[in-house]
mmCIF file of C-alpha atoms in Angstrom:
data_model
loop_
_atom_site.group_PDB
_atom_site.id
_atom_site.type_symbol
_atom_site.label_atom_id
_atom_site.label_comp_id
_atom_site.label_asym_id
_atom_site.label_seq_id
_atom_site.Cartn_x
_atom_site.Cartn_y
_atom_site.Cartn_z
ATOM 1 C CA MET A 1 -0.171 0.063 0.297
ATOM 2 C CA LYS A 2 1.442 3.310 -0.882
ATOM 3 C CA TYR A 3 1.998 5.485 2.145
ATOM 4 C CA GLN A 4 -0.268 8.372 2.161
ATOM 5 C CA GLU A 5 1.269 12.034 3.678
ATOM 6 C CA GLU A 6 -0.840 14.219 5.811
ATOM 7 C CA PRO A 7 -2.749 16.676 3.468
ATOM 8 C CA LEU A 8 -1.519 20.248 4.068
ATOM 9 C CA VAL A 9 -4.977 21.606 4.069
ATOM 10 C CA SER A 10 -8.430 20.007 5.170
ATOM 11 C CA HIS A 11 -10.949 22.134 3.592
ATOM 12 C CA LYS A 12 -10.982 24.327 0.547
ATOM 13 C CA SER A 13 -10.881 27.433 2.063
ATOM 14 C CA ALA A 14 -8.025 26.643 4.231
ATOM 15 C CA LEU A 15 -6.225 29.265 6.198
ATOM 16 C CA ILE A 16 -2.534 29.693 5.137
ATOM 17 C CA THR A 17 -1.559 32.105 7.555
ATOM 18 C CA THR A 18 -2.618 32.209 11.328
ATOM 19 C CA PRO A 19 -4.420 35.012 12.160
ATOM 20 C CA ALA A 20 -5.792 35.231 8.760
ATOM 21 C CA ASN A 21 -7.486 38.239 6.665
ATOM 22 C CA VAL A 22 -9.372 37.277 3.654
ATOM 23 C CA LEU A 23 -8.816 40.733 1.900
ATOM 24 C CA ARG A 24 -5.193 40.268 2.265
ATOM 25 C CA GLU A 25 -5.180 36.995 0.695
ATOM 26 C CA GLU A 26 -4.449 34.910 3.837
ATOM 27 C CA VAL A 27 -7.330 32.408 2.818
ATOM 28 C CA CYS A 28 -7.723 30.045 0.108
ATOM 29 C CA LEU A 29 -10.607 31.455 -2.166
ATOM 30 C CA PRO A 30 -13.296 31.075 -3.057
ATOM 31 C CA ALA A 31 -14.478 30.859 0.996
ATOM 32 C CA ALA A 32 -17.819 31.050 2.063
ATOM 33 C CA LEU A 33 -17.509 33.996 5.164
ATOM 34 C CA ILE A 34 -20.368 34.322 8.203
ATOM 35 C CA LYS A 35 -19.951 37.711 9.873
ATOM 36 C CA LYS A 36 -20.228 37.438 13.085
ATOM 37 C CA THR A 37 -22.130 40.632 14.141
ATOM 38 C CA ALA A 38 -24.810 39.902 11.514
ATOM 39 C CA LEU A 39 -25.016 36.512 12.461
ATOM 40 C CA GLU A 40 -25.287 37.568 16.496
ATOM 41 C CA ASN A 41 -28.122 40.418 15.376
ATOM 42 C CA ASN A 42 -30.184 37.162 13.820
ATOM 43 C CA ILE A 43 -29.580 34.918 16.956
ATOM 44 C CA GLN A 44 -30.651 37.665 19.202
ATOM 45 C CA TRP A 45 -33.521 39.270 16.957
ATOM 46 C CA MET A 46 -35.292 35.859 16.248
ATOM 47 C CA GLN A 47 -35.217 34.902 20.299
ATOM 48 C CA ARG A 48 -36.948 38.275 20.943
ATOM 49 C CA TYR A 49 -39.525 37.853 18.343
ATOM 50 C CA ALA A 50 -40.430 34.336 20.015
ATOM 51 C CA ASP A 51 -40.429 35.648 23.129
ATOM 52 C CA VAL A 52 -42.482 38.439 22.890
ATOM 53 C CA ARG A 53 -44.879 36.333 20.795
ATOM 54 C CA GLY A 54 -45.186 33.860 23.834
ATOM 55 C CA VAL A 55 -43.817 31.148 21.452
ATOM 56 C CA SER A 56 -41.134 28.658 21.606
ATOM 57 C CA LEU A 57 -38.341 28.845 19.030
ATOM 58 C CA ALA A 58 -37.088 25.354 17.691
ATOM 59 C CA PRO A 59 -34.910 26.638 14.762
ATOM 60 C CA HIS A 60 -34.452 24.367 11.752
ATOM 61 C CA GLY A 61 -30.705 23.217 12.142
ATOM 62 C CA LYS A 62 -30.551 21.482 8.705
ATOM 63 C CA THR A 63 -29.735 24.923 7.127
ATOM 64 C CA THR A 64 -26.412 24.981 8.714
ATOM 65 C CA MET A 65 -25.689 21.819 9.915
ATOM 66 C CA ALA A 66 -22.947 23.375 11.949
ATOM 67 C CA PRO A 67 -22.676 22.444 15.587
ATOM 68 C CA TRP A 68 -21.179 25.703 16.640
ATOM 69 C CA ILE A 69 -24.109 27.333 15.428
ATOM 70 C CA PHE A 70 -26.510 25.115 17.305
ATOM 71 C CA GLN A 71 -24.873 25.792 20.342
ATOM 72 C CA GLN A 72 -25.235 29.784 20.091
ATOM 73 C CA GLN A 73 -28.866 29.190 19.203
ATOM 74 C CA GLN A 74 -29.705 27.215 22.438
ATOM 75 C CA ARG A 75 -27.541 29.446 24.584
ATOM 76 C CA ALA A 76 -29.357 32.015 23.543
ATOM 77 C CA GLY A 77 -32.868 30.419 24.727
ATOM 78 C CA ALA A 78 -33.821 28.337 21.691
ATOM 79 C CA TRP A 79 -36.210 25.305 23.040
ATOM 80 C CA ALA A 80 -35.292 22.889 20.745
ATOM 81 C CA ILE A 81 -32.907 22.466 17.647
ATOM 82 C CA GLY A 82 -34.866 21.115 14.638
ATOM 83 C CA VAL A 83 -33.520 18.278 11.960
ATOM 84 C CA GLY A 84 -34.739 16.312 9.109
ATOM 85 C CA THR A 85 -33.043 12.964 9.708
ATOM 86 C CA ALA A 86 -31.514 10.486 11.909
ATOM 87 C CA TRP A 87 -28.182 11.570 10.570
ATOM 88 C CA GLN A 88 -28.870 15.197 11.663
ATOM 89 C CA ALA A 89 -30.211 14.071 15.058
ATOM 90 C CA SER A 90 -27.132 12.398 15.981
ATOM 91 C CA VAL A 91 -25.120 15.621 14.887
ATOM 92 C CA ALA A 92 -27.313 17.639 17.114
ATOM 93 C CA MET A 93 -27.369 15.550 20.392
ATOM 94 C CA GLN A 94 -23.530 15.227 20.077
ATOM 95 C CA SER A 95 -23.327 18.707 19.973
ATOM 96 C CA GLY A 96 -24.798 18.952 23.137
ATOM 97 C CA ILE A 97 -28.480 20.136 22.309
ATOM 98 C CA SER A 98 -31.014 19.090 25.165
ATOM 99 C CA ARG A 99 -34.216 18.884 22.583
ATOM 100 C CA VAL A 100 -34.167 17.473 19.183
ATOM 101 C CA LEU A 101 -37.058 18.027 16.774
ATOM 102 C CA MET A 102 -36.924 15.547 13.976
ATOM 103 C CA VAL A 103 -39.683 16.914 11.806
ATOM 104 C CA ASN A 104 -39.843 14.180 9.515
ATOM 105 C CA GLN A 105 -40.769 10.135 9.289
ATOM 106 C CA LEU A 106 -38.303 7.591 10.926
ATOM 107 C CA LEU A 107 -38.226 4.990 8.603
ATOM 108 C CA GLY A 108 -35.796 1.884 7.923
ATOM 109 C CA LYS A 109 -33.921 -0.400 10.393
ATOM 110 C CA ALA A 110 -30.911 1.559 10.294
ATOM 111 C CA ASN A 111 -32.032 4.949 10.946
ATOM 112 C CA MET A 112 -34.454 3.681 13.911
ATOM 113 C CA THR A 113 -31.032 1.425 15.242
ATOM 114 C CA LEU A 114 -29.157 4.934 15.146
ATOM 115 C CA ILE A 115 -32.023 6.871 17.144
ATOM 116 C CA SER A 116 -32.267 3.755 19.683
ATOM 117 C CA GLN A 117 -28.517 4.057 20.248
ATOM 118 C CA LEU A 118 -28.635 7.909 20.692
ATOM 119 C CA LYS A 119 -31.545 7.418 23.443
ATOM 120 C CA ALA A 120 -29.658 5.171 25.081
ATOM 121 C CA ARG A 121 -26.286 7.297 24.990
ATOM 122 C CA TYR A 122 -27.968 10.686 25.696
ATOM 123 C CA PRO A 123 -31.109 9.814 28.143
ATOM 124 C CA ALA A 124 -31.922 13.131 29.181
ATOM 125 C CA VAL A 125 -32.069 14.365 25.467
ATOM 126 C CA ASP A 126 -35.918 14.972 24.521
ATOM 127 C CA PHE A 127 -36.523 13.706 20.883
ATOM 128 C CA LEU A 128 -39.564 13.932 18.645
ATOM 129 C CA CYS A 129 -39.981 12.347 15.129
ATOM 130 C CA CYS A 130 -43.198 12.957 12.992
ATOM 131 C CA VAL A 131 -45.351 9.971 12.057
ATOM 132 C CA ASP A 132 -48.257 10.170 9.117
ATOM 133 C CA SER A 133 -49.126 6.517 8.743
ATOM 134 C CA ALA A 134 -50.323 3.406 10.890
ATOM 135 C CA ALA A 135 -48.013 1.301 8.823
ATOM 136 C CA ASN A 136 -44.909 3.016 10.232
ATOM 137 C CA ALA A 137 -46.441 3.529 13.232
ATOM 138 C CA ARG A 138 -46.938 -0.369 14.154
ATOM 139 C CA THR A 139 -43.345 -1.021 12.794
ATOM 140 C CA LEU A 140 -41.698 1.909 15.258
ATOM 141 C CA SER A 141 -43.920 0.439 17.751
ATOM 142 C CA ALA A 142 -42.281 -3.246 17.225
ATOM 143 C CA PHE A 143 -38.975 -2.080 17.110
ATOM 144 C CA PHE A 144 -38.877 0.372 20.047
ATOM 145 C CA VAL A 145 -40.752 -2.009 22.459
ATOM 146 C CA ALA A 146 -38.262 -4.695 21.384
ATOM 147 C CA GLN A 147 -35.341 -2.260 22.761
ATOM 148 C CA HIS A 148 -37.750 -1.176 25.952
ATOM 149 C CA GLN A 149 -37.587 2.147 24.965
ATOM 150 C CA THR A 150 -40.595 4.627 24.169
ATOM 151 C CA LEU A 151 -40.305 6.435 20.999
ATOM 152 C CA ASP A 152 -42.296 10.503 21.293
ATOM 153 C CA VAL A 153 -43.990 10.946 18.101
ATOM 154 C CA LEU A 154 -45.771 13.940 16.708
ATOM 155 C CA ILE A 155 -48.492 13.485 13.761
ATOM 156 C CA GLU A 156 -47.870 15.512 11.041
ATOM 157 C CA LEU A 157 -50.528 17.148 8.809
ATOM 158 C CA GLY A 158 -50.085 17.531 5.286
ATOM 159 C CA VAL A 159 -51.982 18.914 2.456
ATOM 160 C CA PRO A 160 -52.974 17.277 -0.995
ATOM 161 C CA GLY A 161 -50.242 17.516 -2.992
ATOM 162 C CA GLY A 162 -47.831 18.205 -0.366
ATOM 163 C CA ARG A 163 -45.321 16.275 1.072
ATOM 164 C CA CYS A 164 -45.464 13.996 3.937
ATOM 165 C CA GLY A 165 -48.473 14.210 6.331
ATOM 166 C CA CYS A 166 -52.032 13.126 7.121
ATOM 167 C CA ARG A 167 -54.260 14.678 4.328
ATOM 168 C CA SER A 168 -57.499 15.198 6.640
ATOM 169 C CA ALA A 169 -58.309 15.688 10.419
ATOM 170 C CA GLY A 170 -60.253 12.154 10.095
ATOM 171 C CA ASP A 171 -56.719 10.335 8.913
ATOM 172 C CA ALA A 172 -54.794 11.922 11.610
ATOM 173 C CA LEU A 173 -57.523 11.304 14.243
ATOM 174 C CA GLU A 174 -57.574 7.411 13.003
ATOM 175 C CA LEU A 175 -53.981 7.605 13.732
ATOM 176 C CA ALA A 176 -53.924 9.083 16.931
ATOM 177 C CA GLU A 177 -56.392 6.100 17.708
ATOM 178 C CA THR A 178 -53.777 3.792 16.428
ATOM 179 C CA LEU A 179 -50.921 5.255 17.865
ATOM 180 C CA ALA A 180 -52.884 4.792 21.401
ATOM 181 C CA ALA A 181 -53.246 1.403 21.355
ATOM 182 C CA LEU A 182 -49.631 0.762 20.256
ATOM 183 C CA PRO A 183 -47.289 0.362 22.955
ATOM 184 C CA GLY A 184 -43.835 1.904 22.654
ATOM 185 C CA LEU A 185 -44.926 5.020 21.535
ATOM 186 C CA ARG A 186 -46.260 8.259 22.741
ATOM 187 C CA LEU A 187 -48.232 10.765 21.076
ATOM 188 C CA ARG A 188 -46.905 14.329 21.912
ATOM 189 C CA GLY A 189 -48.308 16.986 19.370
ATOM 190 C CA LEU A 190 -49.313 17.915 16.048
ATOM 191 C CA GLU A 191 -46.690 19.235 13.479
ATOM 192 C CA LEU A 192 -46.856 20.822 10.279
ATOM 193 C CA TYR A 193 -45.207 22.781 7.289
ATOM 194 C CA GLU A 194 -47.052 25.562 5.714
ATOM 195 C CA GLY A 195 -44.184 26.255 3.479
ATOM 196 C CA VAL A 196 -45.358 23.805 0.991
ATOM 197 C CA VAL A 197 -48.284 26.013 0.283
ATOM 198 C CA HIS A 198 -47.584 28.324 -2.598
ATOM 199 C CA GLY A 199 -49.318 30.402 -5.148
ATOM 200 C CA GLU A 200 -50.343 34.183 -5.566
ATOM 201 C CA GLN A 201 -52.921 33.650 -2.644
ATOM 202 C CA ALA A 202 -51.098 31.771 -0.102
ATOM 203 C CA GLN A 203 -51.682 33.550 2.780
ATOM 204 C CA PRO A 204 -55.595 33.033 3.177
ATOM 205 C CA LYS A 205 -54.544 29.326 2.298
ATOM 206 C CA VAL A 206 -51.739 29.227 4.896
ATOM 207 C CA GLU A 207 -54.079 30.740 7.422
ATOM 208 C CA ALA A 208 -56.802 28.114 6.786
ATOM 209 C CA LEU A 209 -54.520 25.328 7.219
ATOM 210 C CA LEU A 210 -53.337 26.677 10.397
ATOM 211 C CA ARG A 211 -56.912 27.239 11.758
ATOM 212 C CA ASP A 212 -57.517 23.763 10.546
ATOM 213 C CA ALA A 213 -54.402 22.622 12.583
ATOM 214 C CA ALA A 214 -55.571 24.260 15.754
ATOM 215 C CA ALA A 215 -58.847 22.464 15.613
ATOM 216 C CA LEU A 216 -57.480 19.379 14.933
ATOM 217 C CA ALA A 217 -55.126 19.762 17.980
ATOM 218 C CA CYS A 218 -58.067 19.785 20.556
ATOM 219 C CA ARG A 219 -59.532 16.938 19.340
ATOM 220 C CA LEU A 220 -56.414 15.032 19.365
ATOM 221 C CA ALA A 221 -55.375 16.377 22.530
ATOM 222 C CA PRO A 222 -56.901 13.739 24.909
ATOM 223 C CA TYR A 223 -54.552 10.975 23.048
ATOM 224 C CA ALA A 224 -51.594 12.644 23.697
ATOM 225 C CA ASP A 225 -49.389 12.251 26.869
ATOM 226 C CA GLY A 226 -48.923 16.150 28.762
ATOM 227 C CA GLU A 227 -48.264 18.873 27.293
ATOM 228 C CA PHE A 228 -49.562 19.287 23.680
ATOM 229 C CA LEU A 229 -46.717 20.472 21.075
ATOM 230 C CA LEU A 230 -48.490 22.438 18.128
ATOM 231 C CA THR A 231 -45.436 23.413 15.887
ATOM 232 C CA GLY A 232 -45.147 24.683 12.129
ATOM 233 C CA ALA A 233 -43.575 28.060 10.752
ATOM 234 C CA GLY A 234 -40.492 28.248 8.553
ATOM 235 C CA SER A 235 -38.587 31.384 7.741
ATOM 236 C CA VAL A 236 -41.631 33.088 5.535
ATOM 237 C CA TRP A 237 -45.028 32.691 7.573
ATOM 238 C CA TYR A 238 -43.871 32.428 10.960
ATOM 239 C CA ASP A 239 -46.089 35.813 11.889
ATOM 240 C CA VAL A 240 -48.679 34.573 10.418
ATOM 241 C CA VAL A 241 -48.557 31.089 12.633
ATOM 242 C CA CYS A 242 -48.133 33.189 15.463
ATOM 243 C CA ASN A 243 -50.745 35.104 14.539
ATOM 244 C CA VAL A 244 -53.333 32.467 14.023
ATOM 245 C CA TRP A 245 -52.159 29.691 16.737
ATOM 246 C CA LEU A 246 -52.243 32.731 19.529
ATOM 247 C CA GLU A 247 -55.874 33.725 18.537
ATOM 248 C CA ALA A 248 -56.997 30.092 17.583
ATOM 249 C CA GLU A 249 -58.814 27.705 20.341
ATOM 250 C CA LYS A 250 -56.279 25.271 21.142
ATOM 251 C CA PRO A 251 -55.457 22.678 23.801
ATOM 252 C CA ALA A 252 -55.397 24.268 27.479
ATOM 253 C CA ASN A 253 -52.106 22.731 27.726
ATOM 254 C CA CYS A 254 -50.407 23.471 24.242
ATOM 255 C CA ARG A 255 -47.220 24.375 23.572
ATOM 256 C CA ILE A 256 -46.627 26.732 20.340
ATOM 257 C CA ALA A 257 -43.305 26.348 18.578
ATOM 258 C CA ILE A 258 -41.839 27.800 15.142
ATOM 259 C CA ARG A 259 -39.002 26.552 13.250
ATOM 260 C CA PRO A 260 -37.435 28.858 11.026
ATOM 261 C CA GLY A 261 -34.053 28.112 9.983
ATOM 262 C CA CYS A 262 -32.784 30.570 7.216
ATOM 263 C CA TYR A 263 -33.102 33.768 9.389
ATOM 264 C CA ILE A 264 -29.832 32.746 10.750
ATOM 265 C CA THR A 265 -27.824 33.965 8.151
ATOM 266 C CA HIS A 266 -30.521 35.113 6.425
ATOM 267 C CA ASP A 267 -29.660 36.428 2.523
ATOM 268 C CA GLY A 268 -29.702 39.013 0.151
ATOM 269 C CA GLY A 269 -32.537 37.424 -1.967
ATOM 270 C CA ILE A 270 -35.640 35.392 -1.485
ATOM 271 C CA TYR A 271 -35.536 35.485 2.267
ATOM 272 C CA GLN A 272 -34.672 39.599 2.445
ATOM 273 C CA ASP A 273 -37.959 39.526 0.112
ATOM 274 C CA ALA A 274 -39.946 37.521 2.363
ATOM 275 C CA GLN A 275 -38.623 39.470 5.622
ATOM 276 C CA ASP A 276 -39.675 42.806 3.976
ATOM 277 C CA ALA A 277 -43.406 41.146 3.382
ATOM 278 C CA LEU A 278 -43.177 40.226 6.997
ATOM 279 C CA MET A 279 -42.370 43.470 8.022
ATOM 280 C CA ALA A 280 -44.749 45.298 6.262
ATOM 281 C CA ARG A 281 -48.039 43.222 8.084
ATOM 282 C CA ASP A 282 -46.392 42.485 11.349
ATOM 283 C CA ASN A 283 -46.241 45.234 13.815
ATOM 284 C CA VAL A 284 -44.762 42.953 16.485
ATOM 285 C CA ALA A 285 -41.484 42.411 14.175
ATOM 286 C CA CYS A 286 -41.374 46.342 13.389
ATOM 287 C CA ASP A 287 -41.671 47.500 17.189
ATOM 288 C CA LEU A 288 -38.550 44.688 18.384
ATOM 289 C CA GLY A 289 -36.293 47.254 16.318
ATOM 290 C CA GLY A 290 -33.948 46.184 13.807
ATOM 291 C CA SER A 291 -34.128 43.427 11.439
ATOM 292 C CA LEU A 292 -32.686 40.580 10.081
ATOM 293 C CA THR A 293 -29.500 41.126 8.185
ATOM 294 C CA SER A 294 -27.726 39.000 5.672
ATOM 295 C CA ALA A 295 -24.823 37.735 7.500
ATOM 296 C CA MET A 296 -23.232 35.096 4.736
ATOM 297 C CA GLU A 297 -20.939 36.188 1.965
ATOM 298 C CA LEU A 298 -19.281 34.322 -0.570
ATOM 299 C CA ALA A 299 -15.402 35.432 -1.116
ATOM 300 C CA ALA A 300 -13.585 35.319 -4.656
ATOM 301 C CA LEU A 301 -11.013 36.288 -6.739
ATOM 302 C CA VAL A 302 -11.314 37.540 -10.437
ATOM 303 C CA GLN A 303 -9.554 35.260 -12.503
ATOM 304 C CA SER A 304 -9.926 36.394 -16.099
ATOM 305 C CA VAL A 305 -10.630 39.111 -18.041
ATOM 306 C CA PRO A 306 -11.016 37.426 -21.245
ATOM 307 C CA GLU A 307 -12.892 39.984 -23.457
ATOM 308 C CA ALA A 308 -13.995 43.608 -23.017
ATOM 309 C CA GLY A 309 -17.359 43.751 -20.676
ATOM 310 C CA ARG A 310 -16.958 39.990 -19.186
ATOM 311 C CA ALA A 311 -15.012 38.806 -16.218
ATOM 312 C CA ILE A 312 -14.692 35.270 -14.477
ATOM 313 C CA ALA A 313 -14.826 34.836 -10.856
ATOM 314 C CA ASN A 314 -13.275 31.690 -9.212
ATOM 315 C CA PHE A 315 -16.505 30.046 -7.914
ATOM 316 C CA GLY A 316 -19.477 27.965 -9.240
ATOM 317 C CA LYS A 317 -22.353 25.972 -8.568
ATOM 318 C CA ARG A 318 -19.988 23.798 -6.250
ATOM 319 C CA ASP A 319 -19.700 26.579 -3.887
ATOM 320 C CA SER A 320 -23.073 28.712 -3.800
ATOM 321 C CA ALA A 321 -26.758 28.142 -4.175
ATOM 322 C CA PHE A 322 -27.934 28.988 -7.698
ATOM 323 C CA ASP A 323 -31.511 27.784 -7.661
ATOM 324 C CA ALA A 324 -33.248 31.119 -6.412
ATOM 325 C CA GLY A 325 -31.083 33.617 -8.372
ATOM 326 C CA LEU A 326 -27.395 34.122 -8.681
ATOM 327 C CA PRO A 327 -25.020 35.494 -6.102
ATOM 328 C CA GLN A 328 -24.414 39.123 -6.816
ATOM 329 C CA PRO A 329 -21.361 41.048 -6.022
ATOM 330 C CA ILE A 330 -21.774 43.612 -3.260
ATOM 331 C CA ALA A 331 -17.581 44.388 -2.748
ATOM 332 C CA HIS A 332 -14.783 44.968 -4.451
ATOM 333 C CA TYR A 333 -11.308 44.678 -3.179
ATOM 334 C CA ARG A 334 -7.748 45.545 -4.886
ATOM 335 C CA ARG A 335 -4.492 45.156 -2.347
ATOM 336 C CA GLY A 336 -7.184 45.504 0.651
ATOM 337 C CA VAL A 337 -8.633 48.671 -0.954
ATOM 338 C CA ALA A 338 -12.243 49.138 -1.525
ATOM 339 C CA LEU A 339 -13.474 50.222 -4.907
ATOM 340 C CA PRO A 340 -16.688 51.446 -5.779
ATOM 341 C CA HIS A 341 -19.739 49.317 -5.250
ATOM 342 C CA PRO A 342 -19.682 46.237 -7.747
ATOM 343 C CA ALA A 343 -23.798 46.932 -8.295
ATOM 344 C CA LEU A 344 -22.553 49.970 -10.248
ATOM 345 C CA THR A 345 -20.235 48.354 -12.680
ATOM 346 C CA MET A 346 -20.734 44.588 -12.529
ATOM 347 C CA GLU A 347 -23.654 41.577 -12.584
ATOM 348 C CA THR A 348 -23.412 37.876 -12.489
ATOM 349 C CA THR A 349 -25.116 36.589 -15.974
ATOM 350 C CA GLY A 350 -24.011 32.971 -15.319
ATOM 351 C CA MET A 351 -22.525 30.243 -13.342
ATOM 352 C CA MET A 352 -20.897 26.702 -14.354
ATOM 353 C CA ASP A 353 -19.017 24.340 -11.503
ATOM 354 C CA GLN A 354 -16.388 26.600 -10.769
ATOM 355 C CA HIS A 355 -16.840 29.575 -12.830
ATOM 356 C CA ALA A 356 -18.778 32.691 -12.183
ATOM 357 C CA MET A 357 -19.498 34.947 -15.570
ATOM 358 C CA LEU A 358 -19.910 38.832 -14.397
ATOM 359 C CA THR A 359 -21.182 41.310 -17.067
ATOM 360 C CA LEU A 360 -19.136 44.525 -16.890
ATOM 361 C CA LYS A 361 -20.869 47.629 -17.195
ATOM 362 C CA PRO A 362 -19.447 50.670 -19.205
ATOM 363 C CA GLY A 363 -16.615 52.401 -16.983
ATOM 364 C CA ALA A 364 -15.939 49.293 -15.210
ATOM 365 C CA GLU A 365 -12.400 48.517 -14.004
ATOM 366 C CA VAL A 366 -11.772 44.797 -13.182
ATOM 367 C CA GLN A 367 -8.824 43.566 -12.753
ATOM 368 C CA VAL A 368 -7.179 39.601 -12.346
ATOM 369 C CA GLY A 369 -6.642 39.008 -8.998
ATOM 370 C CA ASP A 370 -9.424 41.681 -7.604
ATOM 371 C CA ILE A 371 -11.483 40.209 -4.658
ATOM 372 C CA LEU A 372 -15.143 40.250 -5.062
ATOM 373 C CA LEU A 373 -17.228 39.646 -2.179
ATOM 374 C CA PHE A 374 -21.030 37.870 -3.162
ATOM 375 C CA CYS A 375 -24.489 37.982 -1.644
ATOM 376 C CA THR A 376 -26.199 34.585 -2.253
ATOM 377 C CA SER A 377 -29.790 33.743 -1.946
ATOM 378 C CA HIS A 378 -31.184 30.735 -0.354
ATOM 379 C CA PRO A 379 -28.716 30.044 2.431
ATOM 380 C CA CYS A 380 -29.127 26.419 2.719
ATOM 381 C CA LEU A 381 -28.052 25.473 -0.383
ATOM 382 C CA THR A 382 -24.805 27.250 -0.052
ATOM 383 C CA PHE A 383 -24.200 26.071 3.554
ATOM 384 C CA ASP A 384 -23.934 22.154 2.104
ATOM 385 C CA LYS A 385 -21.257 22.877 -0.414
ATOM 386 C CA TRP A 386 -18.955 23.661 2.534
ATOM 387 C CA LYS A 387 -16.948 21.330 4.908
ATOM 388 C CA THR A 388 -16.075 24.402 6.612
ATOM 389 C CA LEU A 389 -17.240 28.121 6.974
ATOM 390 C CA LEU A 390 -15.620 31.201 8.103
ATOM 391 C CA LEU A 391 -16.585 33.243 10.913
ATOM 392 C CA VAL A 392 -15.003 36.997 10.156
ATOM 393 C CA ASP A 393 -15.647 40.134 11.886
ATOM 394 C CA ASP A 394 -15.872 43.346 10.085
ATOM 395 C CA GLU A 395 -12.789 43.871 8.871
ATOM 396 C CA TYR A 396 -12.725 40.247 7.480
ATOM 397 C CA ASN A 397 -10.240 38.669 10.126
ATOM 398 C CA VAL A 398 -11.093 35.204 10.604
ATOM 399 C CA LEU A 399 -11.995 33.913 14.272
ATOM 400 C CA GLU A 400 -13.234 30.759 13.875
ATOM 401 C CA GLU A 401 -13.368 27.965 11.323
ATOM 402 C CA LEU A 402 -17.070 26.619 11.521
ATOM 403 C CA ASP A 403 -17.631 23.087 10.640
ATOM 404 C CA THR A 404 -20.334 21.332 8.964
ATOM 405 C CA ALA A 405 -21.828 17.857 9.044
ATOM 406 C CA PHE A 406 -23.602 17.519 6.249
#
């Protein structure tokens, strides 16, 4: 076997010096950056929002899959961390998270075994997952009874044409009766994700779904054990979820938990648009002071200026989300000196795996080796392209290397 030497670097945005500054070219670029000041603002703002509304915050950790960020959210007051898979649950538990909501179905012997092992290793952690069928409920019951364990579950409510979840109140009630008769399972509440509702008239449809869910919760409560958890809300409709559920009749011992995820770094695209709309309709958010702000940036180099009106930056689809708008340049540096705002001089108009194509406007002065900072849209799909992201201060000094666990 050929001897393999220890690698010089462990991730693609490696620091070449310590301490390191991005603008002094002491970091391998491209690099995904998180601005510490903006990150702290977002964590604190959303926690304040939940506290003022009198609901619990269970941010969806699948956005970042960054244990360090999970810990900051819990330290700031998050009631739980939401995940989507057994693997993600294991990352959260091993990070020291005290309550984990797996807002998805638990299926397959290997995944059930992993959760069983986690429950044995971390008995103090409160773990809940979703169920939407009697078939899955029976499988879970048989497995966890054999392990001498009890699995806490939430019934998932869905919508026709959506993803998982019972399609009617009748289906959910039948499932609750099945759960009540099965050993090894304990019903804890009702879960939904209103973000599957789309279209120009989405808000009235979302509100109707939420009202139906609150009414269903009242009918399910007798089958539940202890406090009844009613949980929903992504990063778009969390104010509407609070408005409807706080006003609706619900079980007396009901806890409402909202689960936004993308707020953590926000963005300059679809979630900025969503937050602008929320601020326009929600006085509570306006009265908090401040708002969410984009905390994630992509740093890249101009690697070619092959023709007039065109430049190429050294990042692409392997490095950044592109499903909800292309990353756009927000800052331009040459040898550490800021140049005019690039919105006046250039625009990203195309991307390939490792290349971003920039169209230059008249008068633009772009040179090979310049550093550009980009704002992205839809943070989930940027996070999952990086093994390590860099936490930086406002001068782009690297403060921490934040590992992810996708």
